[in-house]
Amino acid sequence: MLFCSNAILQLMGFFYRAALARSAPASALGLNSLIMQIYGIIVSFCISGLNVAVSAIAARTERSGIRALLRSALYIYFALFAAAALPVSLFPKRICLLALGCEDADRDLLLMLLCIFMTGIENVLKSVHMGTKHVKQCAASELCEQGVRFLLVIMLLRTLGHDTDAGTVFLIILGMTASELVSVGILTASFAKLYGKCERPHGAPYAVKLVKTAFPASLTALSSTVFASVGALLLPGLLIRRGMAREAALAGIGALNTVYVPLTMLPMAFAGAAAAVIMPEISHSVSVGGDPKGIIRKAFACVAAGGAASFCMLALFGPELCSSVFGMRPDAALFILLSAKACVIYLQVVSVAVLNGLMRQRTVLAFAVLGEAYQTALTALLAPVLGLMGYAAAMLAGELLRLLLNLASISYFSKNGMAFEPTI
């Protein structure tokens, strides 16, 4: 069900990006991709680790404790969001100048905070539903949200004036924010229907459990996002060092992040669905003394087969598809590197889901830091020499290192038992 939902979302996103590429200048899309790096850092700090914790713990929680789990998760999220939003709210222009190289995107950052706030509530609700195997509600809310988002953003761009790049990005984020209200409403109504009459059991230490599980997972997401964002935010300067003008550099980054990379990530619809499903399944299986090795093997086999098929198709037809649909034609070698990186990521997200299901968040954290640090260092070395090709090669190398470390860790735990870490 998640795969079908994700596949429809990917198809919608495909046409959305085609319309976006024709409704906004490439330099505005480049600025939007840079602002999304800041967005990603805040989301990874506030939301990503908490998602892992809520989903895993919900899979092992009795029905009577779900309301208490949600309440504890929301309290933790509100505290994390306040800590992350305060510096952005106080110094938006300075952050824009330091991170983006301009001051006129401060309104975009402030609106982005509201979008993130709603996204966090949505993700906590979604994690509860995923952990308790209520998948169809998540699929429905995501489809409705993204449909509203795509329509609103394109409508706003085509009907309202946006003479500057910052003004264009403001309209894009405005559409994103409005669409979050749809998914939050759907998931809140679903939760009330499913668990509205459940009472909290006395003495359930959900806050402690959530913090213990979420802390290393949050550090993993934050470290990965920070390293990736540092590389992305440094990329315009690195390309300028190679001899490109700033506007040309932003246009190249906009095409890369808005068209080329999303196109190569289309099969993520299946890989992401597999990862979302197996994590709570593994957590539940191990908690009752089961053996999840069969689930793990099948997940890797299916995702690897899908990734290999997608690589062949994209390597053959991807550049021509970009040219005919988006009006942008990437270098063939660049597109092959991006397609190979995507295949590695498909397997990597499954490996991370397996380790998180085993509650090995600290292992995931260590490998994420190593992989992202390696990638950032390679970006600084290769991008000034090879341009976007160097950036793509650095991303591939970093993701491959992380995948190999994850697979070695899973093999070790398979041979030495899959019990939870004693500290969790």
Short mmCIF file of C-alpha atoms in Angstrom, two decimals:
data_model
loop_
_atom_site.label_atom_id
_atom_site.label_comp_id
_atom_site.label_asym_id
_atom_site.label_seq_id
_atom_site.Cartn_x
_atom_site.Cartn_y
_atom_site.Cartn_z
CA MET A 1 0.00 0.00 0.00
CA LEU A 2 2.81 2.39 0.84
CA PHE A 3 4.55 1.57 -2.43
CA CYS A 4 1.42 2.38 -4.44
CA SER A 5 0.99 5.61 -2.50
CA ASN A 6 4.65 6.55 -2.92
CA ALA A 7 4.58 5.66 -6.62
CA ILE A 8 1.61 7.97 -7.17
CA LEU A 9 3.39 10.67 -5.18
CA GLN A 10 6.51 10.25 -7.30
CA LEU A 11 4.44 10.54 -10.45
CA MET A 12 2.73 13.65 -9.11
CA GLY A 13 6.12 15.05 -8.13
CA PHE A 14 7.45 14.36 -11.61
CA PHE A 15 4.81 16.57 -13.22
CA TYR A 16 5.07 19.09 -10.38
CA ARG A 17 8.79 19.56 -10.96
CA ALA A 18 8.18 19.86 -14.70
CA ALA A 19 5.65 22.64 -14.05
CA LEU A 20 7.92 24.23 -11.43
CA ALA A 21 10.87 24.30 -13.82
CA ARG A 22 8.70 26.20 -16.31
CA SER A 23 7.08 28.52 -13.74
CA ALA A 24 10.18 29.68 -11.85
CA PRO A 25 13.68 30.71 -12.97
CA ALA A 26 16.50 28.26 -12.36
CA SER A 27 18.24 30.74 -10.04
CA ALA A 28 15.13 30.82 -7.80
CA LEU A 29 15.07 27.03 -7.72
CA GLY A 30 18.73 27.12 -6.72
CA LEU A 31 17.95 29.52 -3.87
CA ASN A 32 15.04 27.32 -2.82
CA SER A 33 17.32 24.26 -2.71
CA LEU A 34 19.76 26.16 -0.48
CA ILE A 35 16.96 27.24 1.89
CA MET A 36 15.81 23.62 1.98
CA GLN A 37 19.24 22.75 3.41
CA ILE A 38 18.42 24.90 6.45
CA TYR A 39 14.96 23.34 6.49
CA GLY A 40 16.57 19.89 6.50
CA ILE A 41 18.85 20.73 9.42
CA ILE A 42 15.94 21.89 11.59
CA VAL A 43 13.78 18.92 10.58
CA SER A 44 16.56 16.46 11.36
CA PHE A 45 17.03 18.03 14.80
CA CYS A 46 13.34 18.25 15.72
CA ILE A 47 11.65 15.42 13.86
CA SER A 48 13.77 12.68 12.29
CA GLY A 49 15.00 10.95 15.44
CA LEU A 50 11.62 11.29 17.11
CA ASN A 51 9.98 9.58 14.12
CA VAL A 52 12.24 6.55 14.56
CA ALA A 53 11.57 6.40 18.28
CA VAL A 54 7.79 6.79 18.04
CA SER A 55 7.41 4.21 15.29
CA ALA A 56 9.61 1.62 17.02
CA ILE A 57 8.06 2.11 20.49
CA ALA A 58 4.48 2.22 19.15
CA ALA A 59 5.06 -1.24 17.66
CA ARG A 60 5.75 -2.55 21.19
CA THR A 61 3.10 -0.54 23.05
CA GLU A 62 -0.31 -1.78 24.11
CA ARG A 63 -3.33 -0.03 22.63
CA SER A 64 -4.14 1.56 26.01
CA GLY A 65 -0.81 3.40 26.04
CA ILE A 66 -0.90 4.97 22.57
CA ARG A 67 -2.45 8.26 23.68
CA ALA A 68 0.19 8.68 26.38
CA LEU A 69 2.90 7.89 23.84
CA LEU A 70 1.58 10.57 21.46
CA ARG A 71 1.31 13.12 24.26
CA SER A 72 4.90 12.52 25.38
CA ALA A 73 6.16 12.66 21.80
CA LEU A 74 4.44 15.99 21.16
CA TYR A 75 5.85 17.53 24.35
CA ILE A 76 9.35 16.49 23.32
CA TYR A 77 8.80 17.80 19.79
CA PHE A 78 7.54 21.20 21.00
CA ALA A 79 10.64 21.60 23.18
CA LEU A 80 12.98 20.66 20.32
CA PHE A 81 11.21 22.96 17.87
CA ALA A 82 11.39 25.91 20.26
CA ALA A 83 15.13 25.39 20.66
CA ALA A 84 15.67 25.24 16.90
CA ALA A 85 13.31 28.07 15.95
CA LEU A 86 14.61 30.65 18.44
CA PRO A 87 17.91 31.53 16.70
CA VAL A 88 16.26 31.61 13.27
CA SER A 89 13.50 33.90 14.57
CA LEU A 90 15.99 36.27 16.21
CA PHE A 91 18.59 36.49 13.45
CA PRO A 92 16.94 35.69 10.08
CA LYS A 93 18.85 38.27 8.05
CA ARG A 94 22.21 37.29 9.49
CA ILE A 95 21.52 33.61 8.82
CA CYS A 96 20.51 34.42 5.26
CA LEU A 97 23.68 36.43 4.71
CA LEU A 98 25.98 33.78 6.15
CA ALA A 99 24.30 30.69 4.69
CA LEU A 100 22.76 32.00 1.45
CA GLY A 101 24.87 35.01 0.56
CA CYS A 102 21.88 37.39 0.57
CA GLU A 103 19.64 39.12 3.12
CA ASP A 104 16.34 39.37 1.26
CA ALA A 105 15.25 35.77 2.00
CA ASP A 106 14.54 36.42 5.69
CA ARG A 107 10.75 36.23 5.12
CA ASP A 108 11.26 32.84 3.52
CA LEU A 109 13.05 31.55 6.61
CA LEU A 110 10.34 32.75 8.99
CA LEU A 111 7.58 31.18 6.90
CA MET A 112 9.68 28.02 6.72
CA LEU A 113 9.50 27.75 10.53
CA LEU A 114 5.71 27.63 10.43
CA CYS A 115 5.89 24.95 7.75
CA ILE A 116 8.29 22.89 9.87
CA PHE A 117 6.07 23.22 12.95
CA MET A 118 3.12 21.71 11.10
CA THR A 119 5.35 19.07 9.49
CA GLY A 120 6.54 17.90 12.89
CA ILE A 121 3.02 17.39 14.22
CA GLU A 122 2.14 15.50 11.05
CA ASN A 123 5.19 13.25 11.35
CA VAL A 124 4.57 12.36 15.00
CA LEU A 125 1.01 11.37 14.13
CA LYS A 126 2.21 9.45 11.07
CA SER A 127 4.84 7.55 13.11
CA VAL A 128 2.17 6.42 15.59
CA HIS A 129 0.03 5.17 12.73
CA MET A 130 2.96 3.38 11.08
CA GLY A 131 4.06 1.73 14.30
CA THR A 132 0.55 0.43 14.96
CA LYS A 133 0.13 -0.78 11.34
CA HIS A 134 -2.52 1.75 10.31
CA VAL A 135 -0.86 2.36 6.97
CA LYS A 136 -3.78 3.42 4.81
CA GLN A 137 -4.36 6.59 6.81
CA CYS A 138 -0.73 7.63 6.25
CA ALA A 139 -1.01 6.94 2.53
CA ALA A 140 -4.25 8.91 2.23
CA SER A 141 -2.96 11.92 4.16
CA GLU A 142 0.27 12.04 2.17
CA LEU A 143 -1.54 11.87 -1.15
CA CYS A 144 -3.97 14.62 -0.18
CA GLU A 145 -1.24 16.82 1.25
CA GLN A 146 1.05 16.58 -1.75
CA GLY A 147 -1.80 17.03 -4.20
CA VAL A 148 -2.84 20.26 -2.46
CA ARG A 149 0.79 21.38 -2.28
CA PHE A 150 1.48 20.85 -5.96
CA LEU A 151 -1.69 22.64 -7.05
CA LEU A 152 -1.23 25.55 -4.66
CA VAL A 153 2.43 26.18 -5.48
CA ILE A 154 1.90 26.20 -9.24
CA MET A 155 -1.26 28.31 -8.90
CA LEU A 156 0.51 30.85 -6.68
CA LEU A 157 3.50 31.10 -9.01
CA ARG A 158 1.30 31.66 -12.05
CA THR A 159 -1.17 34.11 -10.53
CA LEU A 160 0.88 36.22 -8.11
CA GLY A 161 3.84 38.44 -8.87
CA HIS A 162 7.32 37.19 -7.98
CA ASP A 163 9.95 39.48 -9.47
CA THR A 164 12.77 38.31 -7.20
CA ASP A 165 14.17 34.87 -6.40
CA ALA A 166 13.28 35.35 -2.72
CA GLY A 167 9.70 36.24 -3.66
CA THR A 168 9.41 33.12 -5.78
CA VAL A 169 10.69 30.94 -2.94
CA PHE A 170 8.22 32.58 -0.53
CA LEU A 171 5.32 31.44 -2.70
CA ILE A 172 6.71 27.90 -2.90
CA ILE A 173 7.01 27.67 0.89
CA LEU A 174 3.56 29.24 1.33
CA GLY A 175 2.05 26.42 -0.70
CA MET A 176 3.98 23.85 1.33
CA THR A 177 2.74 25.34 4.61
CA ALA A 178 -0.91 25.40 3.56
CA SER A 179 -0.75 21.77 2.43
CA GLU A 180 0.52 20.65 5.86
CA LEU A 181 -2.81 21.69 7.38
CA VAL A 182 -4.51 19.04 5.23
CA SER A 183 -2.38 16.12 6.41
CA VAL A 184 -2.45 17.21 10.06
CA GLY A 185 -6.24 17.40 9.91
CA ILE A 186 -6.60 13.94 8.34
CA LEU A 187 -4.22 12.23 10.76
CA THR A 188 -5.67 13.99 13.82
CA ALA A 189 -9.18 12.85 12.88
CA SER A 190 -7.89 9.31 12.28
CA PHE A 191 -6.09 9.20 15.64
CA ALA A 192 -9.15 10.46 17.48
CA LYS A 193 -11.25 7.75 15.85
CA LEU A 194 -8.76 4.97 16.61
CA TYR A 195 -7.60 5.92 20.11
CA GLY A 196 -9.96 8.61 21.38
CA LYS A 197 -11.31 6.39 24.16
CA CYS A 198 -8.02 4.79 25.24
CA GLU A 199 -6.79 5.60 28.73
CA ARG A 200 -3.20 6.03 29.78
CA PRO A 201 -1.76 3.17 31.88
CA HIS A 202 -0.16 4.37 35.10
CA GLY A 203 3.62 4.48 35.32
CA ALA A 204 4.40 4.18 31.60
CA PRO A 205 7.78 5.97 31.11
CA TYR A 206 7.22 6.94 27.50
CA ALA A 207 9.17 10.19 27.68
CA VAL A 208 12.26 8.39 28.96
CA LYS A 209 11.95 5.65 26.34
CA LEU A 210 11.46 8.19 23.59
CA VAL A 211 14.44 10.28 24.58
CA LYS A 212 16.74 7.25 24.89
CA THR A 213 15.78 6.03 21.43
CA ALA A 214 15.38 9.39 19.71
CA PHE A 215 18.61 10.99 20.92
CA PRO A 216 21.08 8.89 18.89
CA ALA A 217 18.66 8.75 15.95
CA SER A 218 18.34 12.55 16.03
CA LEU A 219 22.10 12.93 16.15
CA THR A 220 22.33 10.61 13.14
CA ALA A 221 19.85 12.64 11.11
CA LEU A 222 21.33 15.94 12.29
CA SER A 223 24.93 14.98 11.52
CA SER A 224 23.96 13.63 8.10
CA THR A 225 21.95 16.72 7.28
CA VAL A 226 24.54 19.16 8.60
CA PHE A 227 27.32 17.56 6.57
CA ALA A 228 25.13 17.41 3.47
CA SER A 229 23.94 20.99 3.98
CA VAL A 230 27.46 22.27 4.53
CA GLY A 231 28.50 20.65 1.29
CA ALA A 232 25.46 22.06 -0.54
CA LEU A 233 25.88 25.56 0.92
CA LEU A 234 29.58 25.56 0.07
CA LEU A 235 28.91 24.29 -3.43
CA PRO A 236 28.16 27.69 -5.05
CA GLY A 237 31.50 29.03 -3.78
CA LEU A 238 33.33 25.90 -4.93
CA LEU A 239 31.78 26.21 -8.40
CA ILE A 240 32.69 29.90 -8.52
CA ARG A 241 36.29 28.92 -7.74
CA ARG A 242 36.13 26.73 -10.83
CA GLY A 243 35.28 29.82 -12.88
CA MET A 244 31.46 29.88 -12.94
CA ALA A 245 29.42 33.04 -12.36
CA ARG A 246 27.24 33.00 -9.22
CA GLU A 247 23.98 33.01 -11.19
CA ALA A 248 25.21 30.15 -13.40
CA ALA A 249 26.27 28.22 -10.30
CA LEU A 250 22.83 28.68 -8.71
CA ALA A 251 21.16 27.65 -11.96
CA GLY A 252 23.27 24.48 -12.13
CA ILE A 253 22.49 23.63 -8.50
CA GLY A 254 18.80 24.32 -9.12
CA ALA A 255 18.70 21.95 -12.08
CA LEU A 256 20.62 19.30 -10.13
CA ASN A 257 18.45 19.40 -7.01
CA THR A 258 15.08 20.13 -8.63
CA VAL A 259 15.24 17.94 -11.74
CA TYR A 260 18.17 15.51 -12.03
CA VAL A 261 18.38 14.13 -8.48
CA PRO A 262 14.58 13.77 -7.98
CA LEU A 263 14.31 11.95 -11.30
CA THR A 264 16.98 9.42 -10.32
CA MET A 265 15.22 8.94 -6.97
CA LEU A 266 11.88 7.86 -8.44
CA PRO A 267 12.31 4.18 -7.32
CA MET A 268 12.59 5.48 -3.75
CA ALA A 269 8.82 4.93 -3.71
CA PHE A 270 9.45 1.22 -3.14
CA ALA A 271 12.66 1.43 -1.10
CA GLY A 272 11.11 3.97 1.29
CA ALA A 273 7.98 1.87 1.69
CA ALA A 274 10.04 -1.24 2.44
CA ALA A 275 12.11 0.63 5.02
CA ALA A 276 9.04 2.15 6.70
CA VAL A 277 7.34 -1.24 7.01
CA ILE A 278 10.25 -3.43 8.14
CA MET A 279 11.48 -1.21 10.99
CA PRO A 280 8.46 -1.68 13.31
CA GLU A 281 8.16 -5.32 12.12
CA ILE A 282 11.76 -6.05 13.16
CA SER A 283 11.31 -4.17 16.44
CA HIS A 284 8.19 -6.17 17.30
CA SER A 285 9.70 -9.48 16.15
CA VAL A 286 12.82 -9.15 18.29
CA SER A 287 10.84 -7.92 21.31
CA VAL A 288 8.82 -11.19 21.34
CA GLY A 289 11.83 -13.43 20.68
CA GLY A 290 11.30 -13.87 16.93
CA ASP A 291 13.86 -14.06 14.12
CA PRO A 292 13.55 -11.25 11.52
CA LYS A 293 16.30 -12.54 9.20
CA GLY A 294 13.80 -13.67 6.57
CA ILE A 295 12.18 -10.24 6.41
CA ILE A 296 15.59 -8.59 6.16
CA ARG A 297 16.77 -10.81 3.31
CA LYS A 298 13.58 -10.31 1.31
CA ALA A 299 13.69 -6.55 1.75
CA PHE A 300 17.28 -6.31 0.51
CA ALA A 301 16.64 -8.67 -2.42
CA CYS A 302 13.55 -6.79 -3.64
CA VAL A 303 15.09 -3.34 -3.27
CA ALA A 304 18.34 -4.42 -4.95
CA ALA A 305 16.43 -5.83 -7.93
CA GLY A 306 14.36 -2.68 -8.29
CA GLY A 307 17.43 -0.47 -7.97
CA ALA A 308 19.34 -2.37 -10.65
CA ALA A 309 16.41 -2.15 -13.09
CA SER A 310 15.96 1.57 -12.44
CA PHE A 311 19.68 2.24 -12.97
CA CYS A 312 19.59 0.60 -16.40
CA MET A 313 16.48 2.52 -17.45
CA LEU A 314 17.74 5.89 -16.20
CA ALA A 315 21.21 5.46 -17.66
CA LEU A 316 19.67 4.78 -21.07
CA PHE A 317 16.75 7.20 -21.18
CA GLY A 318 17.21 9.66 -18.28
CA PRO A 319 19.00 12.53 -20.11
CA GLU A 320 16.56 12.42 -23.00
CA LEU A 321 13.62 12.42 -20.56
CA CYS A 322 15.03 15.48 -18.77
CA SER A 323 15.41 17.26 -22.07
CA SER A 324 11.94 16.52 -23.41
CA VAL A 325 9.95 17.06 -20.18
CA PHE A 326 11.95 19.66 -18.21
CA GLY A 327 13.78 21.44 -21.01
CA MET A 328 17.13 20.70 -19.30
CA ARG A 329 19.64 18.16 -20.60
CA PRO A 330 22.24 16.86 -18.11
CA ASP A 331 25.65 15.55 -19.01
CA ALA A 332 25.36 11.77 -19.53
CA ALA A 333 28.25 10.98 -17.18
CA LEU A 334 26.76 13.19 -14.46
CA PHE A 335 23.41 11.44 -14.77
CA ILE A 336 25.04 7.98 -14.51
CA LEU A 337 26.82 9.03 -11.31
CA LEU A 338 23.56 10.33 -9.84
CA SER A 339 21.72 7.14 -10.83
CA ALA A 340 24.41 4.98 -9.21
CA LYS A 341 24.22 7.08 -6.05
CA ALA A 342 20.45 6.61 -5.98
CA CYS A 343 20.81 2.80 -6.16
CA VAL A 344 23.21 2.87 -3.22
CA ILE A 345 20.76 5.01 -1.23
CA TYR A 346 17.92 2.54 -1.83
CA LEU A 347 19.91 -0.21 -0.15
CA GLN A 348 21.19 2.15 2.50
CA VAL A 349 17.73 3.21 3.70
CA VAL A 350 16.82 -0.47 4.13
CA SER A 351 20.02 -1.11 6.09
CA VAL A 352 19.31 1.87 8.34
CA ALA A 353 15.74 0.65 8.92
CA VAL A 354 17.08 -2.78 9.93
CA LEU A 355 19.55 -1.30 12.42
CA ASN A 356 16.93 1.09 13.83
CA GLY A 357 14.51 -1.82 14.20
CA LEU A 358 17.19 -3.59 16.23
CA MET A 359 17.49 -0.37 18.29
CA ARG A 360 21.11 0.08 17.15
CA GLN A 361 20.76 3.83 16.75
CA ARG A 362 24.28 4.50 18.02
CA THR A 363 25.72 2.26 15.33
CA VAL A 364 23.74 4.12 12.68
CA LEU A 365 25.00 7.41 14.12
CA ALA A 366 28.67 6.44 14.00
CA PHE A 367 28.48 5.23 10.40
CA ALA A 368 26.46 8.26 9.29
CA VAL A 369 29.08 10.65 10.67
CA LEU A 370 31.90 8.75 8.97
CA GLY A 371 30.12 8.59 5.62
CA GLU A 372 29.00 12.22 5.61
CA ALA A 373 32.39 13.55 6.75
CA TYR A 374 34.06 11.58 3.98
CA GLN A 375 31.56 12.95 1.45
CA THR A 376 32.03 16.55 2.57
CA ALA A 377 35.81 16.28 2.39
CA LEU A 378 35.61 14.82 -1.12
CA THR A 379 33.21 17.59 -2.19
CA ALA A 380 35.70 20.25 -1.08
CA LEU A 381 38.45 18.49 -3.03
CA LEU A 382 36.62 17.52 -6.22
CA ALA A 383 34.03 20.25 -6.87
CA PRO A 384 36.55 23.06 -7.59
CA VAL A 385 38.23 20.76 -10.13
CA LEU A 386 35.37 18.79 -11.68
CA GLY A 387 32.36 20.99 -10.89
CA LEU A 388 29.03 19.20 -10.49
CA MET A 389 30.67 15.94 -11.61
CA GLY A 390 32.96 16.14 -8.59
CA TYR A 391 30.00 16.84 -6.30
CA ALA A 392 28.12 13.81 -7.66
CA ALA A 393 31.20 11.58 -7.32
CA ALA A 394 31.67 12.70 -3.71
CA MET A 395 28.02 11.93 -2.89
CA LEU A 396 28.33 8.45 -4.43
CA ALA A 397 31.51 7.66 -2.50
CA GLY A 398 30.09 8.83 0.83
CA GLU A 399 26.83 6.91 0.47
CA LEU A 400 28.69 3.75 -0.61
CA LEU A 401 30.98 3.87 2.42
CA ARG A 402 28.00 4.21 4.75
CA LEU A 403 26.17 1.32 3.08
CA LEU A 404 29.16 -1.02 3.36
CA LEU A 405 29.56 -0.22 7.05
CA ASN A 406 25.85 -0.81 7.68
CA LEU A 407 25.91 -4.16 5.87
CA ALA A 408 28.97 -5.28 7.83
CA SER A 409 27.19 -4.35 11.07
CA ILE A 410 24.01 -6.23 10.12
CA SER A 411 26.10 -9.30 9.22
CA TYR A 412 27.81 -9.11 12.61
CA PHE A 413 24.52 -8.87 14.52
CA SER A 414 23.08 -11.74 12.47
CA LYS A 415 25.93 -14.01 13.55
CA ASN A 416 26.00 -12.85 17.18
CA GLY A 417 22.31 -12.46 17.97
CA MET A 418 19.79 -9.70 17.34
CA ALA A 419 18.86 -8.70 20.88
CA PHE A 420 18.23 -5.06 21.59
CA GLU A 421 21.00 -2.89 22.93
CA PRO A 422 20.80 -3.14 26.74
CA THR A 423 20.71 0.62 27.23
CA ILE A 424 17.45 1.02 25.29
#
